[in-house]
């Protein structure tokens, strides 16, 4: 049975704020950090129950609000293979978080135990971590109270990046098996990535120093550690590494700033030389944005779509060189936000699928390919190698030295890439490998295709839930009649494309538009926004 009295006494110390409703959305629970105490406490219990449900396999809990403002915080559960929480449990989490009183909470937990058929005699194991937000320590102690309330065997992952926490979950759960993901420690993570990187660039011209904007977040300490493992194989220059001054996290820096403002973080203006590569991480180091200044000082952004194009083309080439073209199929997954020019570039080379926004959709679609490359335009993404593909690599006998080299590169890529979730540091090493192999500077990479001008605007509406979409969010089915009006507008713009979807993380509706000219993309976006308003 549930330890009712124990849960009761802990829960009374973490009352739910009566006016608030919480929802486990695309990014878990995420809102003002000061309102999350009861939610995080309850997530502690929930994580334990999820572990019991899965026979004591270790569940991950990450306390972070990623690229959001510093005052925000959030929490996400990670399933045993290092992936996002199974969808059916998102609803359970929402119910448990909103029980108004301790009694109601106990009832909700009891109902969950019954509906999910949880065997309470099983062990509960959890590994947890947080980012650098000031609200983190208090929320972690609420989480730990949740663990104590249920009786969870909990391991503290400390202050670390979201992708490292995902790595730890998978490493713990695969320990000692033939699918072992690596040693279950931060050291194991850095050793695995840096080792694969060094092998992949062996014998090539060493990359020039790379500037990393760490968003004044947890990526600063992770990048500093990674630098020590990389040694001189990749010189890193770390910027925006202040994790103690209040208010600076994600402020005028970081991957989300670069993507949404389409400009250089002001703090880099005097640092970045024309032609030099730089990249930005977000507040929990799972998103990556590259950029450079050309000879005239003009800013050029290399976003998630450009990363997908670079990486997918490279992998397709390696598969061909290895002689594995007919055994191993590579595919790409994008969302409607992918620049139309990137979709065109990719679709000429390999299968491309479009899915709704949110990592879980991309990840699951990518699992259907032998090698699935997925990136959101915002810089979140990774590459998945199916278990069968990894076995194919292990068994394959190359017939020429060139095939053998390509095969080894592919095998090393499976080690370099954090396949659990998008990982800015792992993706950064991946980009550096491709640039090194191709002898590309930013300009050559950028010229793979030219981005279509685009514009994203948000519209505050009275109820965003009246906006319903289909076809991977590319068409509105409700409110009735609106899509027809959008279609009519789009027709008037050369190269025009526009779609409207409700945000999953903010109380707004987003409008995206693309057209052949920047002024036209802006105009289209604002006219569609006018229809929505
Ligand atoms: C979340 C998603 C991200 C998506 C964004 C869209 C995860 C881990 N994160 O941050 O992938 O791009 O939401 O936000 O799934 P929106 O719904 O507000 O546009
Ligand atoms: Zn993030």
Coordinates of C-alpha atoms and ligand atoms in Angstrom, one line a residue:
X1 CA 0.0 0.0 0.0
X2 CA 0.9 3.7 -0.3
X3 CA 2.6 5.1 2.8
X4 CA -0.4 7.3 3.4
X5 CA 0.6 8.9 6.7
X6 CA 4.1 9.6 5.5
X7 CA 2.9 11.2 2.3
X8 CA 0.3 13.2 4.2
X9 CA 2.8 14.8 6.6
X10 CA 5.2 15.7 3.8
X11 CA 2.4 16.9 1.5
X12 CA 1.0 19.3 4.2
X13 CA 4.3 21.1 4.0
X14 CA 3.9 21.6 0.2
X15 CA 0.4 22.9 -0.2
X16 CA -0.9 23.5 -3.7
X17 CA -1.6 27.2 -4.5
X18 CA -5.4 27.2 -4.9
X19 CA -5.7 29.7 -7.7
X20 CA -3.3 27.9 -10.1
X21 CA -3.8 25.2 -12.6
X22 CA -0.7 23.3 -13.8
X23 CA -0.3 21.4 -17.1
X24 CA 2.3 18.9 -18.1
X25 CA 3.0 20.2 -21.6
X26 CA 5.6 19.8 -24.3
X27 CA 8.3 21.0 -21.9
X28 CA 6.9 19.2 -18.8
X29 CA 5.6 21.6 -16.1
X30 CA 7.0 25.1 -16.7
X31 CA 6.0 28.4 -15.1
X32 CA 7.2 30.9 -12.5
X33 CA 9.7 29.1 -10.2
X34 CA 8.1 30.6 -7.1
X35 CA 4.8 28.8 -7.8
X36 CA 6.2 25.3 -8.4
X37 CA 6.9 24.0 -4.9
X38 CA 3.9 21.6 -4.7
X39 CA 4.2 20.5 -8.3
X40 CA 7.8 19.5 -7.8
X41 CA 7.1 17.7 -4.5
X42 CA 4.4 15.7 -6.3
X43 CA 6.7 15.0 -9.3
X44 CA 9.0 13.3 -6.7
X45 CA 6.3 10.9 -5.8
X46 CA 5.2 10.4 -9.4
X47 CA 8.8 9.6 -10.6
X48 CA 8.9 7.0 -7.9
X49 CA 5.6 5.5 -9.0
X50 CA 6.7 5.5 -12.6
X51 CA 9.9 3.6 -11.6
X52 CA 7.8 1.0 -9.7
X53 CA 5.6 0.6 -12.7
X54 CA 8.7 -0.2 -14.8
X55 CA 10.0 -2.7 -12.4
X56 CA 12.4 -0.5 -10.6
X57 CA 14.1 0.9 -13.7
X58 CA 15.6 4.3 -13.1
X59 CA 13.6 7.4 -14.0
X60 CA 15.1 10.8 -14.5
X61 CA 13.9 14.2 -13.2
X62 CA 15.3 17.4 -14.6
X63 CA 14.5 20.7 -12.9
X64 CA 15.0 23.5 -15.5
X65 CA 13.1 26.1 -17.6
X66 CA 15.6 25.9 -20.4
X67 CA 15.7 29.2 -22.4
X68 CA 12.9 30.8 -20.4
X69 CA 13.6 33.9 -18.3
X70 CA 15.5 33.3 -15.1
X71 CA 12.4 33.6 -12.8
X72 CA 10.8 30.6 -14.5
X73 CA 11.5 27.1 -13.6
X74 CA 10.1 23.7 -14.6
X75 CA 10.4 20.0 -14.3
X76 CA 10.5 17.1 -16.8
X77 CA 10.4 13.4 -16.3
X78 CA 12.8 11.1 -18.3
X79 CA 11.9 7.5 -19.1
X80 CA 14.4 4.6 -18.7
X81 CA 15.8 4.7 -22.2
X82 CA 16.7 8.4 -21.7
X83 CA 13.6 9.5 -23.6
X84 CA 10.7 11.9 -22.8
X85 CA 8.0 10.6 -20.5
X86 CA 5.5 8.3 -22.2
X87 CA 2.5 10.4 -23.3
X88 CA -0.2 8.6 -21.2
X89 CA 1.6 9.7 -18.1
X90 CA 1.5 13.3 -19.0
X91 CA -2.2 13.3 -18.2
X92 CA -1.5 11.4 -14.9
X93 CA 1.1 14.1 -14.0
X94 CA -1.4 16.8 -14.7
X95 CA -4.1 15.2 -12.5
X96 CA -1.7 14.6 -9.6
X97 CA -0.3 18.2 -9.8
X98 CA -3.8 19.7 -9.6
X99 CA -5.3 17.8 -6.7
X100 CA -6.4 20.7 -4.5
X101 CA -5.7 19.2 -1.1
X102 CA -3.6 16.5 0.6
X103 CA -6.6 14.3 0.8
X104 CA -7.3 14.8 -2.9
X105 CA -3.7 14.1 -3.7
X106 CA -3.9 10.8 -1.8
X107 CA -7.0 9.9 -3.8
X108 CA -5.4 10.8 -7.1
X109 CA -2.3 8.7 -6.3
X110 CA -4.5 5.8 -5.2
X111 CA -6.4 6.0 -8.5
X112 CA -3.2 6.2 -10.5
X113 CA -1.8 3.1 -8.7
X114 CA -5.0 1.2 -9.8
X115 CA -5.3 2.5 -13.4
X116 CA -1.7 2.1 -14.2
X117 CA -1.5 -1.3 -12.4
X118 CA 1.5 -0.3 -10.2
X119 CA 3.0 -3.0 -8.0
X120 CA 4.0 -1.0 -4.9
X121 CA 6.3 -3.7 -3.6
X122 CA 8.7 -2.9 -6.5
X123 CA 11.7 -0.7 -5.8
X124 CA 11.6 3.0 -6.9
X125 CA 14.8 4.5 -8.4
X126 CA 15.3 8.0 -9.6
X127 CA 18.2 10.2 -10.7
X128 CA 17.7 13.9 -10.7
X129 CA 19.5 17.2 -11.5
X130 CA 18.9 20.9 -11.9
X131 CA 20.2 23.8 -13.9
X132 CA 21.7 27.0 -12.4
X133 CA 18.5 28.9 -11.7
X134 CA 18.3 30.6 -8.3
X135 CA 15.0 28.9 -7.5
X136 CA 16.6 25.5 -8.1
X137 CA 17.9 24.6 -4.6
X138 CA 14.5 25.1 -2.9
X139 CA 12.7 23.2 -5.6
X140 CA 15.2 20.3 -5.3
X141 CA 14.5 20.0 -1.6
X142 CA 10.8 19.9 -2.4
X143 CA 11.6 17.1 -4.9
X144 CA 13.6 15.3 -2.3
X145 CA 10.6 15.5 0.1
X146 CA 8.6 13.8 -2.6
X147 CA 11.2 11.0 -2.7
X148 CA 11.1 10.6 1.1
X149 CA 7.3 10.6 1.1
X150 CA 7.2 7.6 -1.1
X151 CA 10.5 5.9 -0.2
X152 CA 12.5 6.4 -3.4
X153 CA 16.1 5.4 -3.8
X154 CA 17.3 8.7 -5.3
X155 CA 20.6 9.7 -6.8
X156 CA 21.6 13.3 -7.0
X157 CA 23.1 14.3 -10.4
X158 CA 23.8 17.8 -9.1
X159 CA 23.9 20.9 -11.3
X160 CA 24.1 19.7 -14.9
X161 CA 22.7 20.0 -18.4
X162 CA 19.5 18.4 -19.5
X163 CA 21.2 16.1 -22.0
X164 CA 23.7 14.9 -19.4
X165 CA 20.8 13.9 -17.1
X166 CA 19.2 12.0 -20.1
X167 CA 22.6 10.4 -20.7
X168 CA 22.8 9.3 -17.1
X169 CA 19.4 7.8 -17.1
X170 CA 20.2 5.6 -20.1
X171 CA 23.7 4.7 -18.9
X172 CA 22.3 3.6 -15.5
X173 CA 19.6 1.5 -17.1
X174 CA 21.8 -0.2 -19.7
X175 CA 24.7 -0.8 -17.3
X176 CA 26.3 -4.2 -17.8
X177 CA 24.1 -5.1 -20.8
X178 CA 25.2 -5.4 -24.4
X179 CA 23.5 -2.1 -25.2
X180 CA 25.6 -0.3 -22.5
X181 CA 25.4 3.4 -23.2
X182 CA 28.6 4.3 -21.4
X183 CA 29.8 4.8 -17.8
X184 CA 27.0 6.3 -15.7
X185 CA 28.8 9.4 -14.6
X186 CA 29.6 12.9 -16.0
X187 CA 33.2 11.6 -16.5
X188 CA 31.7 8.8 -18.6
X189 CA 29.8 11.3 -20.7
X190 CA 32.8 13.6 -21.4
X191 CA 35.1 10.6 -22.0
X192 CA 32.7 9.1 -24.5
X193 CA 32.1 12.3 -26.5
X194 CA 35.7 13.6 -26.5
X195 CA 37.1 10.1 -27.3
X196 CA 34.8 9.8 -30.4
X197 CA 35.6 13.3 -31.4
X198 CA 39.3 12.8 -31.4
X199 CA 39.0 9.6 -33.4
X200 CA 36.8 11.4 -36.0
X201 CA 39.2 14.2 -36.6
X202 CA 42.4 12.2 -36.4
X203 CA 44.7 13.1 -39.3
X204 CA 42.7 16.1 -40.3
X205 CA 43.6 19.8 -40.0
X206 CA 42.8 20.9 -36.5
X207 CA 39.8 23.3 -36.2
X208 CA 40.3 27.0 -35.4
X209 CA 39.1 28.1 -32.0
X210 CA 35.4 28.1 -31.6
X211 CA 33.6 30.8 -29.5
X212 CA 30.7 29.4 -27.4
X213 CA 28.1 31.7 -25.9
X214 CA 27.0 29.7 -22.8
X215 CA 23.9 31.8 -22.1
X216 CA 25.2 32.4 -18.5
X217 CA 23.8 29.0 -17.7
X218 CA 24.8 25.5 -16.8
X219 CA 26.3 25.0 -20.2
X220 CA 29.2 27.2 -19.0
X221 CA 30.4 24.7 -16.5
X222 CA 29.7 21.8 -18.9
X223 CA 31.6 23.4 -21.8
X224 CA 34.5 24.2 -19.4
X225 CA 34.7 20.5 -18.4
X226 CA 34.4 19.3 -22.0
X227 CA 37.3 21.7 -22.9
X228 CA 39.6 19.9 -20.5
X229 CA 38.7 16.5 -22.1
X230 CA 39.1 17.8 -25.6
X231 CA 42.5 19.3 -24.9
X232 CA 43.9 20.9 -28.1
X233 CA 41.8 18.8 -30.4
X234 CA 39.2 21.6 -30.4
X235 CA 40.1 25.0 -28.7
X236 CA 37.1 26.5 -27.1
X237 CA 36.6 30.2 -26.1
X238 CA 33.8 30.4 -23.6
X239 CA 31.7 33.6 -23.3
X240 CA 28.7 34.5 -21.2
X241 CA 29.8 32.1 -18.4
X242 CA 28.4 34.1 -15.4
X243 CA 26.3 31.7 -13.4
X244 CA 26.2 33.8 -10.2
X245 CA 25.0 37.3 -11.1
X246 CA 21.2 37.4 -10.7
X247 CA 19.2 38.2 -13.9
X248 CA 21.8 37.4 -16.5
X249 CA 20.7 33.8 -17.4
X250 CA 19.5 33.8 -21.1
X251 CA 19.5 37.6 -21.0
X252 CA 20.5 39.1 -24.3
X253 CA 22.4 35.9 -25.1
X254 CA 21.8 32.2 -25.7
X255 CA 20.4 30.1 -28.6
X256 CA 16.9 31.4 -28.2
X257 CA 17.9 35.0 -28.3
X258 CA 20.0 34.4 -31.5
X259 CA 17.2 32.5 -33.2
X260 CA 14.3 34.9 -32.4
X261 CA 16.3 38.2 -32.8
X262 CA 18.3 36.8 -35.7
X263 CA 21.3 38.7 -34.5
X264 CA 24.6 38.5 -32.5
X265 CA 24.4 38.6 -28.7
X266 CA 25.6 42.2 -27.9
X267 CA 28.3 40.7 -25.6
X268 CA 30.0 39.1 -28.6
X269 CA 30.1 42.2 -30.8
X270 CA 33.7 43.0 -30.0
X271 CA 34.7 39.4 -29.7
X272 CA 33.8 37.8 -32.9
X273 CA 36.1 38.3 -35.9
X274 CA 34.8 38.2 -39.5
X275 CA 34.9 34.6 -40.7
X276 CA 35.3 33.1 -37.2
X277 CA 32.7 30.5 -36.1
X278 CA 30.6 30.9 -32.9
X279 CA 27.7 29.2 -31.4
X280 CA 25.2 29.7 -28.6
X281 CA 23.8 27.2 -26.2
X282 CA 20.5 27.7 -24.3
X283 CA 20.0 27.8 -20.5
X284 CA 20.1 24.0 -20.1
X285 CA 22.4 23.3 -23.1
X286 CA 20.1 21.2 -25.3
X287 CA 19.8 23.8 -28.1
X288 CA 22.5 25.0 -30.4
X289 CA 22.7 27.9 -32.8
X290 CA 25.8 28.6 -35.0
X291 CA 26.7 31.9 -36.7
X292 CA 29.5 34.0 -38.2
X293 CA 30.2 37.4 -39.6
X294 CA 31.2 37.8 -43.2
X295 CA 33.9 40.1 -44.5
X296 CA 31.5 43.0 -44.4
X297 CA 30.6 42.3 -40.8
X298 CA 27.2 41.0 -41.8
X299 CA 25.7 38.4 -39.4
X300 CA 24.7 35.0 -40.7
X301 CA 22.8 32.5 -38.7
X302 CA 23.2 28.7 -39.0
X303 CA 20.2 27.3 -37.3
X304 CA 18.8 23.8 -36.6
X305 CA 17.7 23.5 -40.3
X306 CA 21.3 24.3 -41.5
X307 CA 22.6 21.8 -38.9
X308 CA 20.2 19.1 -40.2
X309 CA 21.3 19.8 -43.8
X310 CA 25.0 19.6 -43.0
X311 CA 24.8 16.5 -40.9
X312 CA 22.3 14.5 -43.0
X313 CA 24.2 15.1 -46.2
X314 CA 27.4 14.0 -44.4
X315 CA 25.9 10.8 -43.0
X316 CA 24.3 9.9 -46.4
X317 CA 27.7 10.3 -48.0
X318 CA 29.4 8.1 -45.4
X319 CA 26.7 5.4 -45.7
X320 CA 27.4 5.4 -49.5
X321 CA 31.2 5.4 -49.1
X322 CA 30.9 2.4 -46.7
X323 CA 28.9 0.5 -49.3
X324 CA 25.9 0.3 -47.0
X325 CA 23.5 2.3 -49.2
X326 CA 21.0 -0.6 -49.7
X327 CA 21.0 -1.8 -46.1
X328 CA 20.8 1.5 -44.2
X329 CA 18.2 4.1 -45.0
X330 CA 18.7 7.7 -43.7
X331 CA 15.7 10.0 -43.2
X332 CA 15.1 13.5 -41.8
X333 CA 12.3 14.8 -39.5
X334 CA 11.4 18.4 -39.4
X335 CA 8.5 20.6 -38.2
X336 CA 6.5 23.2 -40.1
X337 CA 8.9 25.8 -38.8
X338 CA 11.7 24.4 -40.9
X339 CA 12.7 26.9 -43.6
X340 CA 11.2 25.9 -46.9
X341 CA 14.6 26.1 -48.6
X342 CA 16.0 23.6 -46.1
X343 CA 13.1 21.2 -46.8
X344 CA 13.7 21.5 -50.5
X345 CA 17.5 20.9 -50.1
X346 CA 16.9 17.8 -48.0
X347 CA 14.1 16.4 -49.9
X348 CA 16.2 16.3 -53.0
X349 CA 18.6 14.0 -51.2
X350 CA 16.6 11.8 -48.8
X351 CA 13.1 11.2 -47.3
X352 CA 11.8 14.1 -45.2
X353 CA 8.9 13.9 -42.8
X354 CA 7.1 16.8 -41.1
X355 CA 5.6 16.3 -37.6
X356 CA 4.0 18.6 -35.0
X357 CA 6.3 20.8 -32.8
X358 CA 7.9 19.2 -29.8
X359 CA 10.8 16.9 -29.4
X360 CA 8.7 13.8 -28.6
X361 CA 7.1 14.0 -32.0
X362 CA 10.4 14.4 -33.8
X363 CA 12.1 11.7 -31.8
X364 CA 9.4 9.1 -32.4
X365 CA 9.2 9.8 -36.1
X366 CA 13.0 9.6 -36.4
X367 CA 12.9 6.1 -34.8
X368 CA 11.2 4.8 -37.9
X369 CA 14.4 5.3 -40.0
X370 CA 17.6 3.2 -39.8
X371 CA 19.3 6.5 -39.2
X372 CA 16.9 9.3 -38.3
X373 CA 18.2 12.9 -38.3
X374 CA 15.8 15.3 -36.6
X375 CA 16.3 19.0 -35.8
X376 CA 13.9 21.8 -35.0
X377 CA 14.7 25.1 -36.5
X378 CA 15.3 26.4 -33.0
X379 CA 18.4 24.2 -32.7
X380 CA 17.1 21.2 -30.8
X381 CA 17.9 17.9 -32.4
X382 CA 19.9 14.8 -32.7
X383 CA 20.5 11.7 -34.8
X384 CA 19.2 8.2 -34.0
X385 CA 20.8 5.0 -35.1
X386 CA 18.5 2.1 -34.8
X387 CA 19.7 -0.9 -32.8
X388 CA 19.6 -3.0 -36.0
X389 CA 21.8 -0.4 -37.8
X390 CA 24.3 -0.4 -35.0
X391 CA 24.4 -4.2 -35.3
X392 CA 24.8 -3.9 -39.1
X393 CA 27.8 -1.7 -38.5
X394 CA 29.3 -4.1 -36.0
X395 CA 29.0 -7.1 -38.3
X396 CA 29.7 -5.5 -41.7
X397 CA 32.9 -6.5 -43.5
X398 CA 34.1 -3.7 -45.7
X399 CA 35.8 -4.7 -48.9
X400 CA 38.1 -1.7 -49.5
X401 CA 40.1 0.6 -47.2
X402 CA 37.8 3.5 -48.2
X403 CA 34.8 1.5 -47.1
X404 CA 36.5 0.6 -43.9
X405 CA 37.3 4.2 -43.1
X406 CA 33.7 5.3 -43.7
X407 CA 32.4 2.5 -41.6
X408 CA 34.7 3.5 -38.7
X409 CA 33.5 7.1 -39.0
X410 CA 29.9 5.9 -38.8
X411 CA 30.6 3.8 -35.7
X412 CA 32.4 6.7 -34.0
X413 CA 29.4 9.0 -34.8
X414 CA 27.2 6.6 -32.9
X415 CA 29.4 7.3 -29.9
X416 CA 29.8 11.1 -30.5
X417 CA 26.1 11.7 -30.8
X418 CA 23.9 11.8 -27.7
X419 CA 21.0 9.8 -29.0
X420 CA 18.7 10.2 -26.0
X421 CA 17.8 13.8 -26.8
X422 CA 19.1 17.0 -28.4
X423 CA 22.4 17.9 -26.8
X424 CA 24.1 21.2 -27.7
X425 CA 27.6 20.1 -26.8
X426 CA 27.3 16.8 -28.6
X427 CA 25.7 18.5 -31.6
X428 CA 28.5 21.1 -31.6
X429 CA 31.2 18.4 -31.8
X430 CA 29.2 16.8 -34.6
X431 CA 29.1 20.0 -36.5
X432 CA 32.8 20.5 -35.9
X433 CA 33.5 17.0 -37.3
X434 CA 31.6 17.7 -40.5
X435 CA 33.2 21.1 -41.0
X436 CA 36.6 19.6 -40.4
X437 CA 36.0 16.7 -42.8
X438 CA 34.7 19.0 -45.5
X439 CA 37.1 21.9 -44.8
X440 CA 34.2 24.2 -44.6
X441 CA 34.1 27.6 -42.9
X442 CA 30.8 29.1 -41.9
X443 CA 30.4 30.6 -45.4
X444 CA 30.6 27.3 -47.3
X445 CA 28.2 25.7 -44.8
X446 CA 25.8 28.6 -45.2
X447 CA 25.8 28.3 -48.9
X448 CA 24.4 24.8 -49.0
X449 CA 21.1 26.7 -49.5
X450 CA 19.8 30.2 -49.0
X451 CA 17.2 30.6 -46.3
X452 CA 13.9 32.0 -47.5
X453 CA 13.1 35.3 -45.6
X454 CA 10.6 34.5 -42.8
X455 CA 8.8 36.1 -39.9
X456 CA 7.4 34.7 -36.7
X457 CA 4.9 36.7 -34.7
X458 CA 2.8 35.9 -31.7
X459 CA -0.8 37.0 -31.2
X460 CA -2.5 37.2 -27.8
X461 CA -6.0 35.8 -28.2
X462 CA -8.9 35.3 -25.7
X463 CA -8.7 31.5 -25.9
X464 CA -5.9 29.8 -27.8
X465 CA -7.7 26.4 -27.3
X466 CA -10.1 27.4 -30.1
X467 CA -7.2 27.0 -32.5
X468 CA -7.0 23.4 -33.7
X469 CA -4.6 22.1 -36.4
X470 CA -4.0 19.1 -38.7
X471 CA -1.4 18.0 -41.2
X472 CA 1.5 18.5 -38.7
X473 CA 0.2 21.9 -37.7
X474 CA 0.3 23.2 -41.2
X475 CA -3.5 23.7 -41.5
X476 CA -6.2 25.1 -39.2
X477 CA -9.4 23.1 -38.8
X478 CA -10.8 25.6 -36.2
X479 CA -11.9 28.4 -36.0
X480 CA -14.0 27.5 -39.1
X481 CA -13.2 29.4 -42.2
X482 CA -9.9 30.9 -41.1
X483 CA -7.7 28.6 -43.0
X484 CA -9.5 29.5 -46.3
X485 CA -8.7 33.2 -45.6
X486 CA -5.1 32.4 -44.9
X487 CA -4.8 30.4 -48.1
X488 CA -6.2 33.2 -50.1
X489 CA -3.7 35.7 -48.6
X490 CA -0.7 33.3 -49.1
X491 CA -1.5 33.0 -52.9
X492 CA -0.8 36.7 -53.3
X493 CA 2.9 36.4 -52.2
X494 CA 5.6 34.9 -54.3
X495 CA 7.0 31.8 -52.5
X496 CA 4.5 32.5 -49.8
X497 CA 3.8 30.0 -47.0
X498 CA 2.1 30.7 -43.7
X499 CA 0.6 28.7 -40.8
X500 CA -1.0 29.4 -37.5
X501 CA -0.8 27.2 -34.4
X502 CA -1.5 27.6 -30.6
X503 CA 1.7 27.6 -28.6
X504 CA 2.3 24.7 -26.2
X505 CA 4.3 26.8 -23.8
X506 CA 2.8 30.3 -23.7
X507 CA -0.7 31.6 -23.8
X508 CA -0.5 32.8 -27.3
X509 CA -1.1 31.8 -30.9
X510 CA 2.0 31.8 -33.2
X511 CA 2.0 32.9 -36.8
X512 CA 4.8 31.9 -39.2
X513 CA 5.2 33.3 -42.7
X514 CA 7.8 32.9 -45.5
X515 CA 8.1 34.6 -48.8
X516 CA 10.7 35.4 -51.5
X517 CA 11.4 38.9 -50.0
X518 CA 11.9 39.9 -46.4
X519 CA 9.4 42.7 -46.7
X520 CA 6.8 40.3 -48.1
X521 CA 7.4 37.7 -45.4
X522 CA 6.8 40.5 -42.8
X523 CA 3.7 41.7 -44.5
X524 CA 2.3 38.3 -44.9
X525 CA 2.9 37.4 -41.2
X526 CA 1.2 40.6 -40.0
X527 CA -1.8 40.2 -42.3
X528 CA -2.3 36.6 -41.2
X529 CA -1.9 37.8 -37.6
X530 CA -4.6 40.4 -38.4
X531 CA -7.0 37.6 -39.4
X532 CA -6.3 35.7 -36.2
X533 CA -6.7 38.5 -33.8
Ligands
LIG1 C1 9.2 23.1 -26.1 C2 9.7 21.9 -26.9 C3 10.4 22.4 -28.1 C4 9.4 23.2 -28.9 C5 8.9 24.3 -28.1 C6 7.7 25.0 -28.9 C7 10.6 19.9 -25.9 C8 11.6 19.3 -25.0 N1 10.7 21.2 -26.1 O1 10.2 23.9 -25.7 O2 10.8 21.3 -28.8 O3 10.1 23.8 -30.1 O4 8.3 23.8 -26.9 O5 7.1 26.0 -28.1 O6 9.8 19.2 -26.5 P1 5.7 26.6 -28.5 O7 4.7 25.5 -28.5 O8 5.5 27.6 -27.5 O9 5.9 27.2 -29.9
LIG2 ZN1 16.7 23.9 -23.5

